[in-house]
Coordinates of C-alpha atoms in Angstrom, one line a residue:
M25 CA 0.0 0.0 0.0
P26 CA 1.4 3.5 -0.9
I27 CA 2.8 5.2 2.2
R28 CA 0.7 8.3 1.8
H29 CA -2.5 6.2 1.9
T30 CA -1.5 3.9 4.8
K31 CA -2.4 6.3 7.6
T32 CA -5.8 7.0 6.0
F33 CA -6.5 3.3 5.8
I34 CA -5.6 2.7 9.4
M35 CA -7.7 5.7 10.6
M36 CA -10.7 4.5 8.7
Q37 CA -10.4 1.0 10.1
K38 CA -9.9 2.2 13.7
H39 CA -12.9 4.5 13.4
M40 CA -15.2 1.6 12.3
I41 CA -13.8 -0.8 14.9
Q42 CA -14.4 1.7 17.6
S43 CA -18.0 2.0 16.4
G44 CA -18.4 -1.8 17.0
I45 CA -18.5 -2.8 13.4
Q46 CA -16.3 -5.6 12.1
F47 CA -15.0 -5.3 8.6
K48 CA -15.1 -8.2 6.2
K49 CA -14.3 -6.0 3.2
I50 CA -13.2 -2.3 3.0
I51 CA -13.8 -1.8 -0.6
F52 CA -13.2 1.9 -0.7
A53 CA -9.8 1.6 0.9
Y54 CA -8.7 -1.3 -1.2
H55 CA -10.0 -0.1 -4.6
F56 CA -9.4 3.6 -4.5
L57 CA -6.4 4.0 -2.3
T58 CA -4.4 0.9 -3.3
M59 CA -5.7 0.4 -6.8
K60 CA -5.6 4.0 -8.0
K61 CA -3.1 3.1 -10.7
I62 CA -5.7 0.7 -12.2
S63 CA -8.0 3.6 -12.8
L64 CA -10.5 6.0 -11.3
A65 CA -12.7 5.1 -14.5
L66 CA -13.4 1.7 -12.5
L67 CA -14.8 3.3 -9.4
F68 CA -18.4 2.4 -9.9
V69 CA -18.7 -0.5 -7.5
S70 CA -15.8 0.0 -5.3
I71 CA -15.8 3.4 -3.8
T72 CA -17.9 2.7 -0.7
Y73 CA -17.5 1.4 2.8
L74 CA -19.0 -2.0 3.2
A75 CA -19.3 -3.7 6.6
Y76 CA -20.1 -7.4 7.0
S77 CA -20.2 -9.8 9.9
Q78 CA -17.7 -12.7 9.7
E79 CA -20.5 -15.2 9.2
E80 CA -21.9 -13.8 6.0
T81 CA -21.1 -15.8 2.8
L82 CA -22.3 -16.0 -0.8
N83 CA -26.1 -16.4 -1.0
K84 CA -26.9 -19.9 -2.1
K85 CA -29.0 -18.7 -5.0
Y86 CA -25.9 -17.1 -6.6
R87 CA -23.6 -20.1 -6.2
P88 CA -24.6 -21.7 -9.5
I89 CA -23.6 -18.6 -11.5
V90 CA -20.3 -18.2 -9.7
I91 CA -19.5 -21.9 -10.3
A92 CA -20.4 -21.5 -13.9
F93 CA -18.0 -18.6 -14.2
I94 CA -15.2 -20.4 -12.4
N95 CA -15.7 -23.4 -14.7
A96 CA -15.6 -21.2 -17.8
V97 CA -12.2 -19.8 -16.7
K98 CA -11.0 -23.3 -15.8
S99 CA -11.9 -24.7 -19.2
G100 CA -9.7 -22.2 -21.0
D101 CA -12.5 -21.7 -23.5
V102 CA -12.1 -18.0 -24.2
E103 CA -15.0 -17.9 -26.7
K104 CA -17.3 -19.3 -24.0
L105 CA -16.0 -16.9 -21.4
S106 CA -16.6 -14.0 -23.8
S107 CA -20.3 -14.6 -23.6
K108 CA -20.2 -14.0 -19.8
I109 CA -18.9 -10.4 -20.1
K110 CA -21.0 -7.2 -19.9
Y111 CA -19.6 -4.9 -22.5
P112 CA -18.0 -2.5 -22.6
L113 CA -15.5 -3.8 -20.0
N114 CA -13.6 -0.8 -18.7
R115 CA -9.9 -0.9 -18.2
A116 CA -7.4 1.3 -16.5
Y117 CA -7.4 4.8 -18.1
P118 CA -6.1 5.5 -20.6
I119 CA -6.3 1.9 -21.8
P120 CA -9.4 1.6 -24.1
P121 CA -12.4 -0.4 -22.8
I122 CA -13.1 -3.8 -24.3
K123 CA -16.1 -3.2 -26.5
N124 CA -17.2 -6.6 -27.7
K125 CA -16.5 -10.4 -27.8
Q126 CA -14.0 -10.1 -30.5
E127 CA -11.9 -7.6 -28.6
F128 CA -12.2 -9.7 -25.4
V129 CA -10.8 -12.8 -27.2
K130 CA -8.0 -10.8 -28.6
R131 CA -7.1 -9.1 -25.3
Y132 CA -7.9 -12.0 -23.0
K133 CA -4.3 -12.6 -21.8
E134 CA -3.9 -8.9 -21.0
I135 CA -6.6 -9.3 -18.3
F136 CA -6.7 -12.9 -17.3
D137 CA -3.0 -13.5 -16.6
D138 CA -1.9 -16.7 -14.7
N139 CA -2.2 -14.9 -11.3
L140 CA -5.8 -13.9 -11.8
A141 CA -6.8 -17.2 -13.4
K142 CA -5.4 -19.1 -10.5
K143 CA -7.3 -17.0 -8.0
I144 CA -10.5 -17.7 -9.8
V145 CA -9.9 -21.4 -10.5
N146 CA -8.8 -22.1 -6.9
S147 CA -11.6 -20.0 -5.3
T148 CA -14.4 -21.5 -3.2
P149 CA -17.8 -20.0 -3.9
E150 CA -18.9 -20.2 -0.3
T151 CA -15.9 -18.5 1.3
D152 CA -14.1 -16.5 -1.4
W153 CA -17.1 -14.9 -3.1
S154 CA -19.5 -12.4 -1.5
D155 CA -22.8 -10.9 -2.8
V156 CA -23.1 -7.3 -1.9
G157 CA -26.6 -6.4 -2.9
W158 CA -27.2 -4.3 -5.9
R159 CA -23.5 -3.8 -6.4
G160 CA -23.0 -7.4 -7.5
I161 CA -20.8 -10.3 -6.5
M162 CA -17.1 -9.9 -5.7
L163 CA -14.2 -12.3 -5.6
L164 CA -12.0 -11.9 -2.5
R165 CA -11.3 -8.2 -1.9
G166 CA -12.9 -7.0 -5.1
E167 CA -10.4 -8.3 -7.6
L168 CA -13.3 -9.2 -9.9
W169 CA -17.0 -8.4 -9.9
L170 CA -20.0 -10.2 -11.5
D171 CA -23.6 -8.9 -11.7
T172 CA -26.4 -11.1 -10.3
D173 CA -26.9 -12.6 -13.7
G174 CA -23.4 -13.9 -13.7
K175 CA -21.9 -11.4 -16.2
L176 CA -18.4 -10.0 -15.6
I177 CA -18.8 -6.3 -14.9
A178 CA -15.4 -5.3 -13.5
V179 CA -11.8 -6.6 -13.2
N180 CA -9.7 -4.6 -10.7
H181 CA -6.7 -6.8 -11.2
Q182 CA -3.9 -5.5 -13.5
S183 CA -1.6 -7.8 -15.3
K184 CA 2.0 -7.0 -16.1
L185 CA 1.0 -6.6 -19.8
E186 CA -1.7 -4.1 -18.9
A187 CA 0.6 -2.2 -16.6
E188 CA 3.2 -1.8 -19.3
E189 CA 0.5 -0.7 -21.8
Q190 CA -0.9 1.8 -19.4
A191 CA 2.6 3.3 -18.8
R192 CA 3.1 3.5 -22.6
L193 CA -0.2 5.3 -23.1
I194 CA 0.4 7.7 -20.3
N195 CA 3.6 8.7 -21.9
V196 CA 1.7 9.2 -25.2
E197 CA -0.7 11.5 -23.4
K198 CA 2.1 13.4 -21.7
S199 CA 3.7 14.2 -25.0
S200 CA 0.4 15.1 -26.7
V201 CA -0.9 17.7 -24.3
H202 CA 0.3 21.3 -24.0
P203 CA 3.8 21.4 -22.3
S204 CA 2.3 23.4 -19.4
I205 CA 0.4 20.4 -18.2
G206 CA 2.6 17.6 -19.4
N207 CA 3.9 16.8 -15.9
F208 CA 1.6 14.5 -13.9
E209 CA 1.7 11.2 -12.0
Q210 CA -1.5 9.7 -13.3
P211 CA -4.2 10.8 -15.7
V212 CA -7.6 10.7 -14.1
L213 CA -10.2 11.5 -16.8
V214 CA -11.2 13.9 -19.6
L215 CA -14.7 15.4 -19.7
E216 CA -16.6 17.2 -22.4
T217 CA -19.6 19.6 -21.9
A218 CA -21.3 21.5 -24.6
Q219 CA -18.8 24.3 -24.1
Y220 CA -15.7 22.9 -22.5
R221 CA -13.2 20.2 -22.5
I222 CA -11.9 19.4 -19.0
R223 CA -8.9 17.3 -18.1
I224 CA -8.1 16.1 -14.5
D225 CA -4.7 14.7 -13.6
D226 CA -3.3 13.4 -10.4
L227 CA -0.1 15.3 -9.6
G228 CA 0.7 13.0 -6.6
N229 CA 0.2 13.4 -2.9
D230 CA -3.6 13.6 -3.5
N231 CA -3.2 16.9 -5.4
Y232 CA -5.4 17.0 -8.5
R233 CA -5.1 19.4 -11.4
Y234 CA -8.0 20.9 -13.5
A235 CA -7.3 22.1 -17.0
S236 CA -10.0 23.4 -19.4
W237 CA -10.3 24.5 -22.9
P238 CA -13.1 25.8 -25.2
I239 CA -14.7 22.7 -26.7
K240 CA -13.3 23.3 -30.1
S241 CA -9.7 23.7 -28.9
K242 CA -7.2 20.8 -28.7
M243 CA -5.5 19.6 -25.6
S244 CA -2.2 20.4 -27.3
D245 CA -3.3 24.1 -27.1
K246 CA -2.6 26.1 -24.0
P247 CA -5.4 25.6 -21.5
E248 CA -7.7 28.5 -20.8
L249 CA -7.8 27.7 -17.1
I250 CA -5.5 25.6 -14.9
L251 CA -6.3 24.9 -11.2
T252 CA -4.3 22.8 -8.8
N253 CA -4.7 21.6 -5.2
G254 CA -7.9 19.9 -6.2
K255 CA -9.5 17.3 -3.9
F256 CA -11.3 14.0 -4.4
K257 CA -14.5 13.6 -2.5
P258 CA -16.8 10.6 -2.3
D259 CA -20.6 11.2 -2.7
G260 CA -22.5 8.7 -0.6
S261 CA -22.1 4.9 -0.9
G262 CA -23.0 4.3 -4.5
G263 CA -19.7 5.0 -6.1
N264 CA -20.5 8.6 -7.1
H265 CA -17.7 11.1 -6.4
N266 CA -16.4 14.5 -7.3
Y267 CA -13.2 16.5 -7.8
Q268 CA -13.3 20.1 -6.3
F269 CA -11.1 23.0 -7.2
K270 CA -11.0 26.5 -5.9
S271 CA -10.0 29.8 -7.6
G272 CA -10.6 32.8 -5.4
D273 CA -14.3 32.9 -4.6
Y274 CA -15.1 30.4 -7.3
I275 CA -15.5 26.6 -6.8
Y276 CA -15.3 24.3 -9.8
T277 CA -16.7 20.8 -9.1
C278 CA -16.7 17.9 -11.5
F279 CA -19.3 15.4 -10.3
I280 CA -18.8 11.8 -11.6
I281 CA -22.2 10.0 -11.6
V282 CA -21.8 6.2 -11.3
M283 CA -25.2 5.4 -9.8
G284 CA -27.8 8.0 -10.8
E285 CA -31.4 8.3 -11.8
K286 CA -32.4 7.0 -15.2
G287 CA -31.2 9.5 -17.8
A288 CA -28.6 11.1 -15.6
P289 CA -25.4 12.1 -17.4
P290 CA -22.1 10.4 -16.7
A291 CA -20.8 13.6 -15.2
Q292 CA -21.7 17.2 -14.3
L293 CA -19.6 20.4 -14.2
V294 CA -20.9 22.9 -11.6
V295 CA -19.3 26.3 -10.9
T296 CA -20.4 28.3 -7.8
T297 CA -19.4 31.6 -6.2
A298 CA -20.4 32.7 -2.7
G299 CA -22.6 29.7 -2.5
K300 CA -24.5 30.6 -5.7
E301 CA -24.5 28.3 -8.7
I302 CA -23.5 30.2 -11.8
L303 CA -22.9 27.3 -14.2
S304 CA -24.1 23.7 -14.5
Q305 CA -23.5 21.6 -17.5
P306 CA -23.8 17.8 -18.1
A307 CA -20.6 16.1 -19.3
K308 CA -19.5 12.9 -20.9
K309 CA -16.2 11.1 -20.3
I310 CA -14.0 10.5 -23.3
N311 CA -10.7 8.8 -24.0
P312 CA -8.7 11.3 -26.1
L313 CA -6.5 8.6 -27.5
L314 CA -9.6 7.2 -29.2
Q315 CA -10.7 10.5 -30.7

C-alpha cells in the first residue's frame, strides 16, 4: 500500500472498529487507495465502505452462476467466457475499454494472466465470493465483480502486460498535451460539456489538477484555465464522487455519476461563487487517444 495512503486506511479501520463494526471487506480503501493506478474510471462498484459480519457468505441462489463462471475460466475456452462479459468492460485509463466479444478474445491474456486465473480457479464460492446487494458479487477483496446474472462487470486486477500498456499510453498523453500540463503522475479523466473540454490529472500526494479549454480547442493548445490543489470527495455509498477545485471565490466541481437516476449524465460540471451556482453543464467522459 502506498505510504501516503496507509495512515488514511488505518484511521478508517480504527474508526469503524471503535464503532463496534467488524469489517469483512473495506472496498473503498482497497480499490481507490491501493488500486488507484488501475483507474478511477473503475470506481463504480468499489468506492464505498461495506461492513459485514464474519458469518456472511455467498447467498446460495448465486452459487450456480459463480460456479459456472469459475468453470468457464477453468476450461480455458475464451470464446465461451466472452459470452459472460457485460460490454464495454472498462480498463485502467487510458487503456481503451473492451467493447465486444472479438476484442475480449484478442485481449484475454492482457486481463486474465496466470495470477488472476489461479485466484478464480482455486476459489471456493462459499468462502471466497460475496454478494453485496445491488453492487454485484465480488471475488476476494474485489479483484473481480459479477452482476447477479453472472456477467463479468469489472476486473480490478492488473496484469504486467496491462501495466506496461498503461505506462506507454500515459507517456503518449504526456507528449500530446500542452507542455504546461505535461507533468503529472496519473491521468484521471477527460470530460466534455457543450462548451468545455476538461482534463483532470493526479499530480501525486492527492493533489489533483484541473485544466480546461473551449470545446473546439485541442489539448495540445494552452489551457484557458489551470487549477491545482484539487481534492477528491466521495458522494454517498453508490460510487459517485467528485473533484473540487478553488479559484478565489469560485469553486469548480466535477461530479462523476456512477449510480444515478435514469437518464442522468455520466458527469456534471458545476461552478459556484459565494454559495450561488453560476454554471451547471452535463458532461461525458472521453478517451482522447480514441478520438
